[in-house]
mmCIF file of C-alpha atoms in Angstrom:
data_model
loop_
_atom_site.group_PDB
_atom_site.id
_atom_site.type_symbol
_atom_site.label_atom_id
_atom_site.label_comp_id
_atom_site.label_asym_id
_atom_site.label_seq_id
_atom_site.Cartn_x
_atom_site.Cartn_y
_atom_site.Cartn_z
ATOM 1 C CA MET Q 1 -9.902 18.183 -24.456
ATOM 2 C CA ARG Q 2 -8.362 14.753 -24.123
ATOM 3 C CA ARG Q 3 -6.790 15.717 -20.794
ATOM 4 C CA VAL Q 4 -10.210 16.780 -19.490
ATOM 5 C CA ASN Q 5 -11.640 13.392 -20.475
ATOM 6 C CA TRP Q 6 -8.958 11.586 -18.452
ATOM 7 C CA SER Q 7 -9.730 13.779 -15.469
ATOM 8 C CA VAL Q 8 -13.454 13.164 -15.810
ATOM 9 C CA THR Q 9 -12.850 9.413 -16.011
ATOM 10 C CA LEU Q 10 -10.799 9.498 -12.819
ATOM 11 C CA ILE Q 11 -13.520 11.491 -11.045
ATOM 12 C CA ILE Q 12 -16.096 8.919 -12.177
ATOM 13 C CA LEU Q 13 -13.906 6.141 -10.760
ATOM 14 C CA ILE Q 14 -13.593 7.957 -7.423
ATOM 15 C CA LEU Q 15 -17.367 8.428 -7.257
ATOM 16 C CA ALA Q 16 -17.887 4.773 -8.177
ATOM 17 C CA ALA Q 17 -15.427 3.725 -5.468
ATOM 18 C CA PHE Q 18 -17.384 5.769 -2.949
ATOM 19 C CA ALA Q 19 -20.721 4.347 -4.071
ATOM 20 C CA LEU Q 20 -19.498 0.746 -3.888
ATOM 21 C CA ARG Q 21 -18.038 1.256 -0.428
ATOM 22 C CA VAL Q 22 -20.949 3.181 1.064
ATOM 23 C CA PHE Q 23 -23.537 0.682 -0.228
ATOM 24 C CA ARG Q 24 -24.935 -1.272 2.750
ATOM 25 C CA LEU Q 25 -22.134 0.059 4.923
ATOM 26 C CA ASP Q 26 -24.118 -0.632 8.073
ATOM 27 C CA PHE Q 27 -25.791 -3.849 6.856
ATOM 28 C CA GLN Q 28 -23.889 -6.055 9.314
ATOM 29 C CA SER Q 29 -23.387 -5.363 12.983
ATOM 30 C CA LEU Q 30 -19.896 -4.780 14.347
ATOM 31 C CA TRP Q 31 -17.820 -7.910 14.842
ATOM 32 C CA TYR Q 32 -15.419 -8.351 17.760
ATOM 33 C CA ASP Q 33 -12.383 -6.418 16.435
ATOM 34 C CA GLU Q 34 -14.571 -3.549 15.238
ATOM 35 C CA ALA Q 35 -16.386 -3.411 18.551
ATOM 36 C CA PHE Q 36 -13.032 -3.307 20.331
ATOM 37 C CA SER Q 37 -11.982 -0.376 18.102
ATOM 38 C CA VAL Q 38 -15.119 1.569 19.046
ATOM 39 C CA TYR Q 39 -14.778 0.647 22.726
ATOM 40 C CA LEU Q 40 -11.167 1.811 22.876
ATOM 41 C CA ALA Q 41 -11.806 4.983 20.842
ATOM 42 C CA GLN Q 42 -14.370 6.180 23.385
ATOM 43 C CA PHE Q 43 -11.706 6.707 26.052
ATOM 44 C CA GLY Q 44 -9.683 9.902 26.365
ATOM 45 C CA LEU Q 45 -6.390 10.199 24.499
ATOM 46 C CA ALA Q 46 -4.305 9.466 27.598
ATOM 47 C CA ASP Q 47 -6.272 6.272 28.298
ATOM 48 C CA ILE Q 48 -6.059 5.224 24.636
ATOM 49 C CA THR Q 49 -2.291 5.690 24.786
ATOM 50 C CA ALA Q 50 -1.962 3.636 27.965
ATOM 51 C CA ARG Q 51 -4.233 0.846 26.752
ATOM 52 C CA THR Q 52 -2.603 0.532 23.322
ATOM 53 C CA ALA Q 53 0.829 0.508 24.978
ATOM 54 C CA ALA Q 54 -0.288 -2.727 26.614
ATOM 55 C CA ASP Q 55 -1.967 -4.030 23.446
ATOM 56 C CA ILE Q 56 -0.727 -5.268 20.070
ATOM 57 C CA GLN Q 57 -1.415 -2.107 18.013
ATOM 58 C CA PRO Q 58 -0.122 1.490 18.318
ATOM 59 C CA PRO Q 59 -2.650 4.282 18.965
ATOM 60 C CA LEU Q 60 -2.994 6.518 15.886
ATOM 61 C CA TYR Q 61 -6.032 4.837 14.337
ATOM 62 C CA TYR Q 62 -7.822 4.917 17.686
ATOM 63 C CA TYR Q 63 -7.004 8.624 18.073
ATOM 64 C CA LEU Q 64 -8.577 9.339 14.696
ATOM 65 C CA LEU Q 65 -11.581 7.167 15.466
ATOM 66 C CA HIS Q 66 -11.960 8.923 18.832
ATOM 67 C CA PHE Q 67 -12.332 12.346 17.174
ATOM 68 C CA TRP Q 68 -14.471 10.898 14.375
ATOM 69 C CA ILE Q 69 -16.944 9.434 16.872
ATOM 70 C CA VAL Q 70 -17.173 12.841 18.566
ATOM 71 C CA LEU Q 71 -18.044 14.438 15.208
ATOM 72 C CA ALA Q 72 -20.288 11.652 13.906
ATOM 73 C CA SER Q 73 -21.509 8.902 16.231
ATOM 74 C CA GLU Q 74 -20.717 5.369 17.319
ATOM 75 C CA ARG Q 75 -23.211 3.727 14.975
ATOM 76 C CA GLU Q 76 -21.980 1.176 12.441
ATOM 77 C CA PHE Q 77 -22.318 3.511 9.454
ATOM 78 C CA ALA Q 78 -20.404 6.330 11.154
ATOM 79 C CA VAL Q 79 -17.495 4.367 12.601
ATOM 80 C CA ARG Q 80 -16.910 2.484 9.348
ATOM 81 C CA PHE Q 81 -16.948 5.693 7.320
ATOM 82 C CA LEU Q 82 -13.393 6.481 8.471
ATOM 83 C CA SER Q 83 -12.112 3.312 6.800
ATOM 84 C CA LEU Q 84 -14.256 4.072 3.749
ATOM 85 C CA PHE Q 85 -12.641 7.510 3.446
ATOM 86 C CA PHE Q 86 -9.109 6.114 3.188
ATOM 87 C CA GLY Q 87 -10.315 3.256 0.996
ATOM 88 C CA VAL Q 88 -11.633 5.791 -1.537
ATOM 89 C CA LEU Q 89 -8.415 7.846 -1.364
ATOM 90 C CA LEU Q 90 -6.458 4.771 -2.440
ATOM 91 C CA VAL Q 91 -8.000 5.095 -5.918
ATOM 92 C CA PRO Q 92 -6.550 8.522 -6.936
ATOM 93 C CA LEU Q 93 -3.322 7.737 -5.082
ATOM 94 C CA LEU Q 94 -2.820 4.577 -7.132
ATOM 95 C CA PHE Q 95 -3.595 6.613 -10.253
ATOM 96 C CA VAL Q 96 -0.874 9.219 -9.608
ATOM 97 C CA THR Q 97 1.599 6.523 -8.536
ATOM 98 C CA ALA Q 98 1.027 4.632 -11.783
ATOM 99 C CA ARG Q 99 1.410 7.861 -13.772
ATOM 100 C CA ARG Q 100 4.672 8.535 -11.976
ATOM 101 C CA LEU Q 101 6.029 5.061 -12.639
ATOM 102 C CA PHE Q 102 4.871 4.406 -16.195
ATOM 103 C CA ALA Q 103 4.104 7.904 -17.595
ATOM 104 C CA ASP Q 104 0.997 6.333 -19.133
ATOM 105 C CA ARG Q 105 -2.579 7.428 -18.418
ATOM 106 C CA THR Q 106 -3.989 4.084 -19.581
ATOM 107 C CA VAL Q 107 -1.919 2.177 -17.037
ATOM 108 C CA ALA Q 108 -2.927 4.702 -14.383
ATOM 109 C CA LEU Q 109 -6.641 4.438 -15.134
ATOM 110 C CA ILE Q 110 -6.589 0.643 -15.220
ATOM 111 C CA ALA Q 111 -4.778 0.580 -11.874
ATOM 112 C CA ALA Q 112 -7.363 3.001 -10.470
ATOM 113 C CA LEU Q 113 -10.176 0.845 -11.885
ATOM 114 C CA LEU Q 114 -8.689 -2.256 -10.264
ATOM 115 C CA ALA Q 115 -8.492 -0.417 -6.938
ATOM 116 C CA THR Q 116 -12.097 0.740 -7.337
ATOM 117 C CA LEU Q 117 -13.343 -2.818 -7.819
ATOM 118 C CA ALA Q 118 -10.814 -4.739 -5.696
ATOM 119 C CA PRO Q 119 -12.779 -7.035 -3.357
ATOM 120 C CA LEU Q 120 -10.023 -6.742 -0.736
ATOM 121 C CA TYR Q 121 -10.305 -2.949 -0.656
ATOM 122 C CA LEU Q 122 -14.104 -3.043 -0.693
ATOM 123 C CA TRP Q 123 -14.150 -5.416 2.274
ATOM 124 C CA TYR Q 124 -11.793 -3.455 4.505
ATOM 125 C CA SER Q 125 -13.271 -0.106 3.497
ATOM 126 C CA GLN Q 126 -16.389 -1.367 5.282
ATOM 127 C CA GLU Q 127 -14.627 -2.480 8.453
ATOM 128 C CA ALA Q 128 -13.864 -0.262 11.442
ATOM 129 C CA ARG Q 129 -10.206 -1.216 11.588
ATOM 130 C CA MET Q 130 -6.944 0.376 10.480
ATOM 131 C CA TYR Q 131 -6.188 -1.600 7.306
ATOM 132 C CA THR Q 132 -7.199 0.969 4.677
ATOM 133 C CA LEU Q 133 -5.491 3.717 6.685
ATOM 134 C CA ILE Q 134 -2.167 1.886 6.931
ATOM 135 C CA THR Q 135 -2.294 0.855 3.243
ATOM 136 C CA PHE Q 136 -2.989 4.464 2.232
ATOM 137 C CA LEU Q 137 -0.204 5.909 4.410
ATOM 138 C CA LEU Q 138 2.410 3.471 3.112
ATOM 139 C CA LEU Q 139 1.392 4.012 -0.503
ATOM 140 C CA LEU Q 140 1.549 7.777 0.100
ATOM 141 C CA SER Q 141 5.058 7.506 1.559
ATOM 142 C CA SER Q 142 6.125 5.281 -1.342
ATOM 143 C CA TYR Q 143 4.779 7.812 -3.852
ATOM 144 C CA ALA Q 144 6.605 10.578 -1.968
ATOM 145 C CA LEU Q 145 9.787 8.495 -2.215
ATOM 146 C CA LEU Q 146 9.367 8.349 -5.990
ATOM 147 C CA ARG Q 147 9.017 12.116 -6.100
ATOM 148 C CA ALA Q 148 11.894 12.705 -3.682
ATOM 149 C CA THR Q 149 14.221 10.543 -5.760
ATOM 150 C CA ALA Q 150 13.374 12.238 -9.067
ATOM 151 C CA PRO Q 151 16.343 11.953 -11.425
ATOM 152 C CA SER Q 152 17.101 15.631 -11.714
ATOM 153 C CA PRO Q 153 16.014 19.083 -10.506
ATOM 154 C CA VAL Q 154 14.790 19.841 -14.020
ATOM 155 C CA GLU Q 155 12.155 17.097 -13.968
ATOM 156 C CA ASP Q 156 10.572 18.183 -10.728
ATOM 157 C CA GLY Q 157 11.269 21.879 -10.871
ATOM 158 C CA GLY Q 158 13.513 21.683 -7.816
ATOM 159 C CA GLY Q 159 13.799 17.995 -7.080
ATOM 160 C CA LEU Q 160 16.702 18.613 -4.724
ATOM 161 C CA GLY Q 161 14.410 20.186 -2.124
ATOM 162 C CA TRP Q 162 13.063 18.888 1.166
ATOM 163 C CA GLY Q 163 9.337 18.866 0.346
ATOM 164 C CA TRP Q 164 8.764 15.272 -0.730
ATOM 165 C CA TRP Q 165 11.210 13.924 1.845
ATOM 166 C CA LEU Q 166 9.092 15.677 4.479
ATOM 167 C CA VAL Q 167 5.918 14.050 3.124
ATOM 168 C CA PHE Q 168 7.755 10.714 3.054
ATOM 169 C CA ALA Q 169 8.865 10.997 6.678
ATOM 170 C CA LEU Q 170 5.517 12.256 8.026
ATOM 171 C CA ALA Q 171 3.495 9.569 6.227
ATOM 172 C CA ASN Q 172 5.785 6.841 7.543
ATOM 173 C CA ILE Q 173 5.737 8.235 11.080
ATOM 174 C CA ALA Q 174 1.942 8.113 10.945
ATOM 175 C CA ALA Q 175 2.160 4.584 9.507
ATOM 176 C CA VAL Q 176 4.379 3.136 12.249
ATOM 177 C CA TYR Q 177 2.042 4.593 14.856
ATOM 178 C CA THR Q 178 -0.876 2.936 13.042
ATOM 179 C CA HIS Q 179 0.484 -0.603 12.630
ATOM 180 C CA TYR Q 180 3.832 -2.158 13.518
ATOM 181 C CA PHE Q 181 4.016 -3.988 10.187
ATOM 182 C CA ALA Q 182 4.649 -0.616 8.512
ATOM 183 C CA PHE Q 183 8.344 -1.261 9.092
ATOM 184 C CA VAL Q 184 8.429 -4.023 6.469
ATOM 185 C CA VAL Q 185 7.382 -1.514 3.788
ATOM 186 C CA ILE Q 186 9.907 1.004 5.118
ATOM 187 C CA ALA Q 187 12.545 -1.734 4.640
ATOM 188 C CA PHE Q 188 11.618 -1.882 0.942
ATOM 189 C CA GLN Q 189 11.792 1.912 0.748
ATOM 190 C CA LEU Q 190 15.270 1.893 2.261
ATOM 191 C CA LEU Q 191 16.449 -0.626 -0.337
ATOM 192 C CA PHE Q 192 14.910 1.367 -3.182
ATOM 193 C CA ALA Q 193 16.374 4.657 -1.944
ATOM 194 C CA ALA Q 194 19.812 3.014 -1.760
ATOM 195 C CA TYR Q 195 19.382 1.602 -5.276
ATOM 196 C CA ARG Q 196 18.402 5.000 -6.675
ATOM 197 C CA LEU Q 197 21.325 6.741 -5.019
ATOM 198 C CA LEU Q 198 23.968 4.179 -5.968
ATOM 199 C CA PHE Q 199 22.987 2.885 -9.392
ATOM 200 C CA THR Q 200 21.224 5.698 -11.276
ATOM 201 C CA ASP Q 201 21.980 9.250 -12.320
ATOM 202 C CA LEU Q 202 21.298 10.425 -8.763
ATOM 203 C CA ARG Q 203 25.029 9.829 -8.344
ATOM 204 C CA LEU Q 204 25.422 13.244 -9.953
ATOM 205 C CA HIS Q 205 23.736 14.722 -6.863
ATOM 206 C CA PHE Q 206 24.815 12.042 -4.405
ATOM 207 C CA THR Q 207 25.598 14.202 -1.388
ATOM 208 C CA PRO Q 208 22.379 16.300 -1.144
ATOM 209 C CA TYR Q 209 20.137 13.317 -1.852
ATOM 210 C CA ALA Q 210 22.039 11.082 0.559
ATOM 211 C CA ILE Q 211 21.780 13.692 3.321
ATOM 212 C CA ARG Q 212 18.045 14.161 2.836
ATOM 213 C CA ALA Q 213 17.340 10.446 2.581
ATOM 214 C CA THR Q 214 19.408 9.631 5.659
ATOM 215 C CA LEU Q 215 17.763 12.352 7.738
ATOM 216 C CA ALA Q 216 14.279 11.223 6.627
ATOM 217 C CA PHE Q 217 14.878 7.618 7.699
ATOM 218 C CA ILE Q 218 16.532 8.732 10.948
ATOM 219 C CA ALA Q 219 13.510 10.946 11.694
ATOM 220 C CA ILE Q 220 11.151 7.965 11.290
ATOM 221 C CA VAL Q 221 13.188 5.760 13.632
ATOM 222 C CA ALA Q 222 13.836 8.532 16.164
ATOM 223 C CA THR Q 223 10.153 9.455 16.341
ATOM 224 C CA PHE Q 224 9.231 5.837 17.067
ATOM 225 C CA LEU Q 225 11.874 5.342 19.773
ATOM 226 C CA PRO Q 226 9.615 6.507 22.655
ATOM 227 C CA TRP Q 227 7.175 3.721 21.750
ATOM 228 C CA THR Q 228 9.824 1.003 21.319
ATOM 229 C CA PRO Q 229 9.831 -0.188 24.981
ATOM 230 C CA PHE Q 230 6.117 -1.002 24.706
ATOM 231 C CA VAL Q 231 6.734 -3.049 21.541
ATOM 232 C CA LEU Q 232 9.564 -4.982 23.194
ATOM 233 C CA ALA Q 233 7.442 -5.586 26.275
ATOM 234 C CA ARG Q 234 4.730 -7.175 24.133
ATOM 235 C CA LEU Q 235 7.024 -9.676 22.424
ATOM 236 C CA GLY Q 236 6.250 -13.200 23.521
ATOM 237 C CA GLN Q 237 3.479 -12.182 25.947
ATOM 238 C CA ASP Q 238 0.546 -13.672 24.064
ATOM 239 C CA ALA Q 239 1.007 -17.305 25.074
ATOM 240 C CA SER Q 240 -2.684 -18.145 24.664
ATOM 241 C CA TYR Q 241 -2.174 -18.948 20.983
ATOM 242 C CA TRP Q 242 -1.115 -22.394 19.883
ATOM 243 C CA ARG Q 243 2.078 -21.686 18.003
ATOM 244 C CA GLY Q 244 1.374 -24.162 15.219
ATOM 245 C CA GLU Q 245 3.449 -24.232 12.057
ATOM 246 C CA LEU Q 246 3.317 -21.975 9.002
ATOM 247 C CA LYS Q 247 2.970 -23.815 5.696
ATOM 248 C CA LEU Q 248 4.723 -21.548 3.203
ATOM 249 C CA ASP Q 249 2.964 -22.802 0.056
ATOM 250 C CA GLU Q 250 -0.432 -22.479 1.698
ATOM 251 C CA ALA Q 251 0.367 -18.994 2.996
ATOM 252 C CA ILE Q 252 1.482 -17.765 -0.441
ATOM 253 C CA ARG Q 253 -1.655 -19.216 -2.038
ATOM 254 C CA HIS Q 254 -3.864 -17.497 0.522
ATOM 255 C CA ILE Q 255 -2.058 -14.194 0.005
ATOM 256 C CA PHE Q 256 -2.650 -14.202 -3.740
ATOM 257 C CA ILE Q 257 -6.264 -15.308 -3.289
ATOM 258 C CA ASN Q 258 -6.791 -12.553 -0.728
ATOM 259 C CA PHE Q 259 -5.196 -9.899 -2.945
ATOM 260 C CA THR Q 260 -7.354 -10.809 -5.958
ATOM 261 C CA THR Q 261 -10.677 -11.980 -4.537
ATOM 262 C CA GLY Q 262 -10.730 -10.588 -1.010
ATOM 263 C CA GLU Q 263 -12.600 -12.277 1.829
ATOM 264 C CA SER Q 264 -15.986 -12.958 0.262
ATOM 265 C CA VAL Q 265 -15.336 -15.840 -2.160
ATOM 266 C CA LEU Q 266 -15.035 -19.489 -1.165
ATOM 267 C CA GLU Q 267 -11.500 -20.791 -1.602
ATOM 268 C CA SER Q 268 -12.607 -23.527 -4.015
ATOM 269 C CA GLN Q 269 -13.769 -20.826 -6.473
ATOM 270 C CA ALA Q 270 -11.331 -18.123 -5.439
ATOM 271 C CA GLN Q 271 -8.246 -20.144 -6.313
ATOM 272 C CA TRP Q 272 -9.348 -20.397 -9.946
ATOM 273 C CA ILE Q 273 -10.113 -16.690 -10.125
ATOM 274 C CA ALA Q 274 -6.707 -15.955 -8.607
ATOM 275 C CA ALA Q 275 -5.059 -18.297 -11.127
ATOM 276 C CA GLY Q 276 -6.718 -16.352 -13.955
ATOM 277 C CA TRP Q 277 -5.360 -13.081 -12.576
ATOM 278 C CA LEU Q 278 -1.918 -14.663 -12.295
ATOM 279 C CA VAL Q 279 -2.008 -15.637 -15.975
ATOM 280 C CA CYS Q 280 -3.058 -12.073 -16.897
ATOM 281 C CA LEU Q 281 -0.227 -10.705 -14.783
ATOM 282 C CA VAL Q 282 2.490 -12.888 -16.294
ATOM 283 C CA VAL Q 283 1.347 -12.555 -19.911
ATOM 284 C CA GLY Q 284 0.689 -8.834 -19.575
ATOM 285 C CA LEU Q 285 4.098 -8.098 -18.049
ATOM 286 C CA LEU Q 286 5.835 -10.130 -20.744
ATOM 287 C CA VAL Q 287 4.068 -8.034 -23.398
ATOM 288 C CA TRP Q 288 4.920 -4.854 -21.477
ATOM 289 C CA ALA Q 289 8.605 -5.857 -21.298
ATOM 290 C CA ILE Q 290 8.739 -6.611 -25.032
ATOM 291 C CA VAL Q 291 7.019 -3.337 -25.991
ATOM 292 C CA THR Q 292 9.198 -1.307 -23.631
ATOM 293 C CA ARG Q 293 12.359 -2.915 -24.979
ATOM 294 C CA ARG Q 294 11.374 -2.115 -28.556
ATOM 295 C CA LYS Q 295 10.666 1.511 -27.622
ATOM 296 C CA ASN Q 296 14.057 1.796 -25.953
ATOM 297 C CA ARG Q 297 15.793 0.391 -29.017
ATOM 298 C CA THR Q 298 14.149 2.904 -31.331
ATOM 299 C CA THR Q 299 15.278 5.804 -29.139
ATOM 300 C CA GLU Q 300 18.693 4.425 -28.213
ATOM 301 C CA LEU Q 301 21.671 6.693 -28.906
ATOM 302 C CA PRO Q 302 24.936 5.357 -30.425
ATOM 303 C CA ASN Q 303 26.928 6.444 -27.342
ATOM 304 C CA PRO Q 304 24.447 6.753 -24.490
ATOM 305 C CA PRO Q 305 25.353 9.005 -21.562
ATOM 306 C CA THR Q 306 25.126 8.099 -17.899
ATOM 307 C CA PRO Q 307 22.109 5.775 -17.546
ATOM 308 C CA GLN Q 308 18.877 7.659 -17.064
ATOM 309 C CA SER Q 309 16.083 5.794 -15.310
ATOM 310 C CA PRO Q 310 13.497 8.357 -14.151
ATOM 311 C CA ASN Q 311 11.701 5.806 -12.002
ATOM 312 C CA PRO Q 312 12.419 2.144 -12.804
ATOM 313 C CA PRO Q 313 8.889 0.776 -12.378
ATOM 314 C CA ILE Q 314 9.625 -2.938 -12.181
ATOM 315 C CA THR Q 315 12.446 -2.504 -9.669
ATOM 316 C CA PHE Q 316 10.228 -0.334 -7.494
ATOM 317 C CA LEU Q 317 7.158 -2.564 -7.691
ATOM 318 C CA VAL Q 318 8.928 -5.895 -7.281
ATOM 319 C CA LEU Q 319 10.733 -4.604 -4.193
ATOM 320 C CA TYR Q 320 7.457 -3.155 -2.883
ATOM 321 C CA LEU Q 321 5.731 -6.514 -3.320
ATOM 322 C CA ILE Q 322 8.454 -9.018 -2.414
ATOM 323 C CA VAL Q 323 10.331 -7.387 0.477
ATOM 324 C CA PRO Q 324 7.304 -6.833 2.779
ATOM 325 C CA LEU Q 325 5.856 -10.261 1.956
ATOM 326 C CA ALA Q 326 9.176 -12.010 2.580
ATOM 327 C CA LEU Q 327 9.753 -10.212 5.879
ATOM 328 C CA LEU Q 328 6.221 -10.870 7.124
ATOM 329 C CA LEU Q 329 6.321 -14.529 6.119
ATOM 330 C CA PHE Q 330 9.616 -14.860 7.971
ATOM 331 C CA LEU Q 331 8.003 -13.246 11.012
ATOM 332 C CA PHE Q 332 4.983 -15.548 10.810
ATOM 333 C CA SER Q 333 7.237 -18.587 10.432
ATOM 334 C CA ARG Q 334 8.614 -17.804 13.893
ATOM 335 C CA ASN Q 335 5.243 -16.907 15.420
ATOM 336 C CA PRO Q 336 2.560 -18.208 13.059
ATOM 337 C CA LYS Q 337 -0.453 -15.983 13.753
ATOM 338 C CA PHE Q 338 -0.903 -15.659 10.008
ATOM 339 C CA ASN Q 339 -3.810 -13.853 8.393
ATOM 340 C CA ALA Q 340 -3.624 -12.599 4.811
ATOM 341 C CA ARG Q 341 -5.182 -9.249 5.784
ATOM 342 C CA TYR Q 342 -1.970 -8.358 7.614
ATOM 343 C CA LEU Q 343 -0.225 -8.340 4.230
ATOM 344 C CA MET Q 344 -2.698 -5.937 2.581
ATOM 345 C CA ILE Q 345 0.009 -3.267 2.903
ATOM 346 C CA ALA Q 346 1.868 -5.032 0.067
ATOM 347 C CA SER Q 347 -1.147 -5.196 -2.276
ATOM 348 C CA PRO Q 348 -0.773 -1.851 -4.166
ATOM 349 C CA PRO Q 349 2.233 -3.003 -6.248
ATOM 350 C CA LEU Q 350 0.265 -6.023 -7.442
ATOM 351 C CA LEU Q 351 -2.520 -3.758 -8.716
ATOM 352 C CA LEU Q 352 0.049 -1.498 -10.377
ATOM 353 C CA LEU Q 353 1.746 -4.465 -12.072
ATOM 354 C CA LEU Q 354 -1.632 -5.759 -13.222
ATOM 355 C CA GLY Q 355 -2.446 -2.283 -14.537
ATOM 356 C CA ALA Q 356 0.736 -2.219 -16.614
ATOM 357 C CA GLY Q 357 0.157 -5.728 -17.922
ATOM 358 C CA LEU Q 358 -3.493 -5.214 -18.831
ATOM 359 C CA ALA Q 359 -2.704 -1.871 -20.505
ATOM 360 C CA SER Q 360 -0.074 -3.619 -22.645
ATOM 361 C CA LEU Q 361 -2.517 -6.354 -23.634
ATOM 362 C CA LEU Q 362 -5.125 -3.706 -24.487
ATOM 363 C CA SER Q 363 -2.599 -1.808 -26.601
ATOM 364 C CA LEU Q 364 -1.632 -5.025 -28.409
ATOM 365 C CA ALA Q 365 -5.281 -5.836 -29.133
ATOM 366 C CA ARG Q 366 -5.835 -2.346 -30.546
ATOM 367 C CA ARG Q 367 -2.861 -2.703 -32.885
ATOM 368 C CA LYS Q 368 -4.151 -6.003 -34.247
ATOM 369 C CA ASN Q 369 -7.527 -4.419 -34.927
#
């Protein structure tokens, strides 16, 4: 009965996410970038390919929007619904990712609740651009990586197979053909895959896992090679921008504000809201670390075997958050066309960390009562 209640709660969150995102979906007219998306999507696939090859984004989102416009229409409500669809899918995907990492339904539901209400996700679920799609694809590939690097065949009922590596590769191939910044998340995934293979019990199955992981990453790179000349041709072409200078402290502040309050709150108020979330994050994770350490001590064996770490959540999430942000900030420092929305692809780990922290604080409050 309890399991049914968790499922019902998740369904309610998904329906709430849909309702929040569909509300006044067509209230504002299309702005320039959205209008460009619709304009480009109305061409045939060959023309879309040629035009995006000369532009700053790859073509997959425009392909999808092209077919969606054929099925629906080019009105504001219809063209934005594609982004809404992937914005809603982020909610259950964050839930299952949290379950995989923390084996805790409370953490998973809080993470899903945060995704449901996240102003950043609400905003870009109502914009006819590729940001919810790319965030969804990279979270899906990261979840597939967790499943593909399961600690043993017993846990996954055949964890040595190809299935999740195939999902991982296909999701990332779709991601790199949606937005070039997908590669910064793939860099984190490469580091995590190497960590899992070298420093956990996957060493017991090193050869099969290493072969599958290597082939998956090679497939992603090889599939993108035909598009690489167009990327190289675009480098340095947009000289119309004033290069300016990236202020690192200001960029980091804007990233955290954007991740917690989105685009709809004035910075003078948003920075205090973001500071409150930062306090919750730090305090919550400290409580989580203390509780987890106590649990490990109570179950610790006198002579423990080879270290077992089914899915080290903090390692995974910190890499997921820090590596893409660091790489993108380095990129922007050399060509400072910075906008915090470009870093939305690194926002899921923050919600997952907040979910773990808030669940720990909730558990502590229950114990005191």
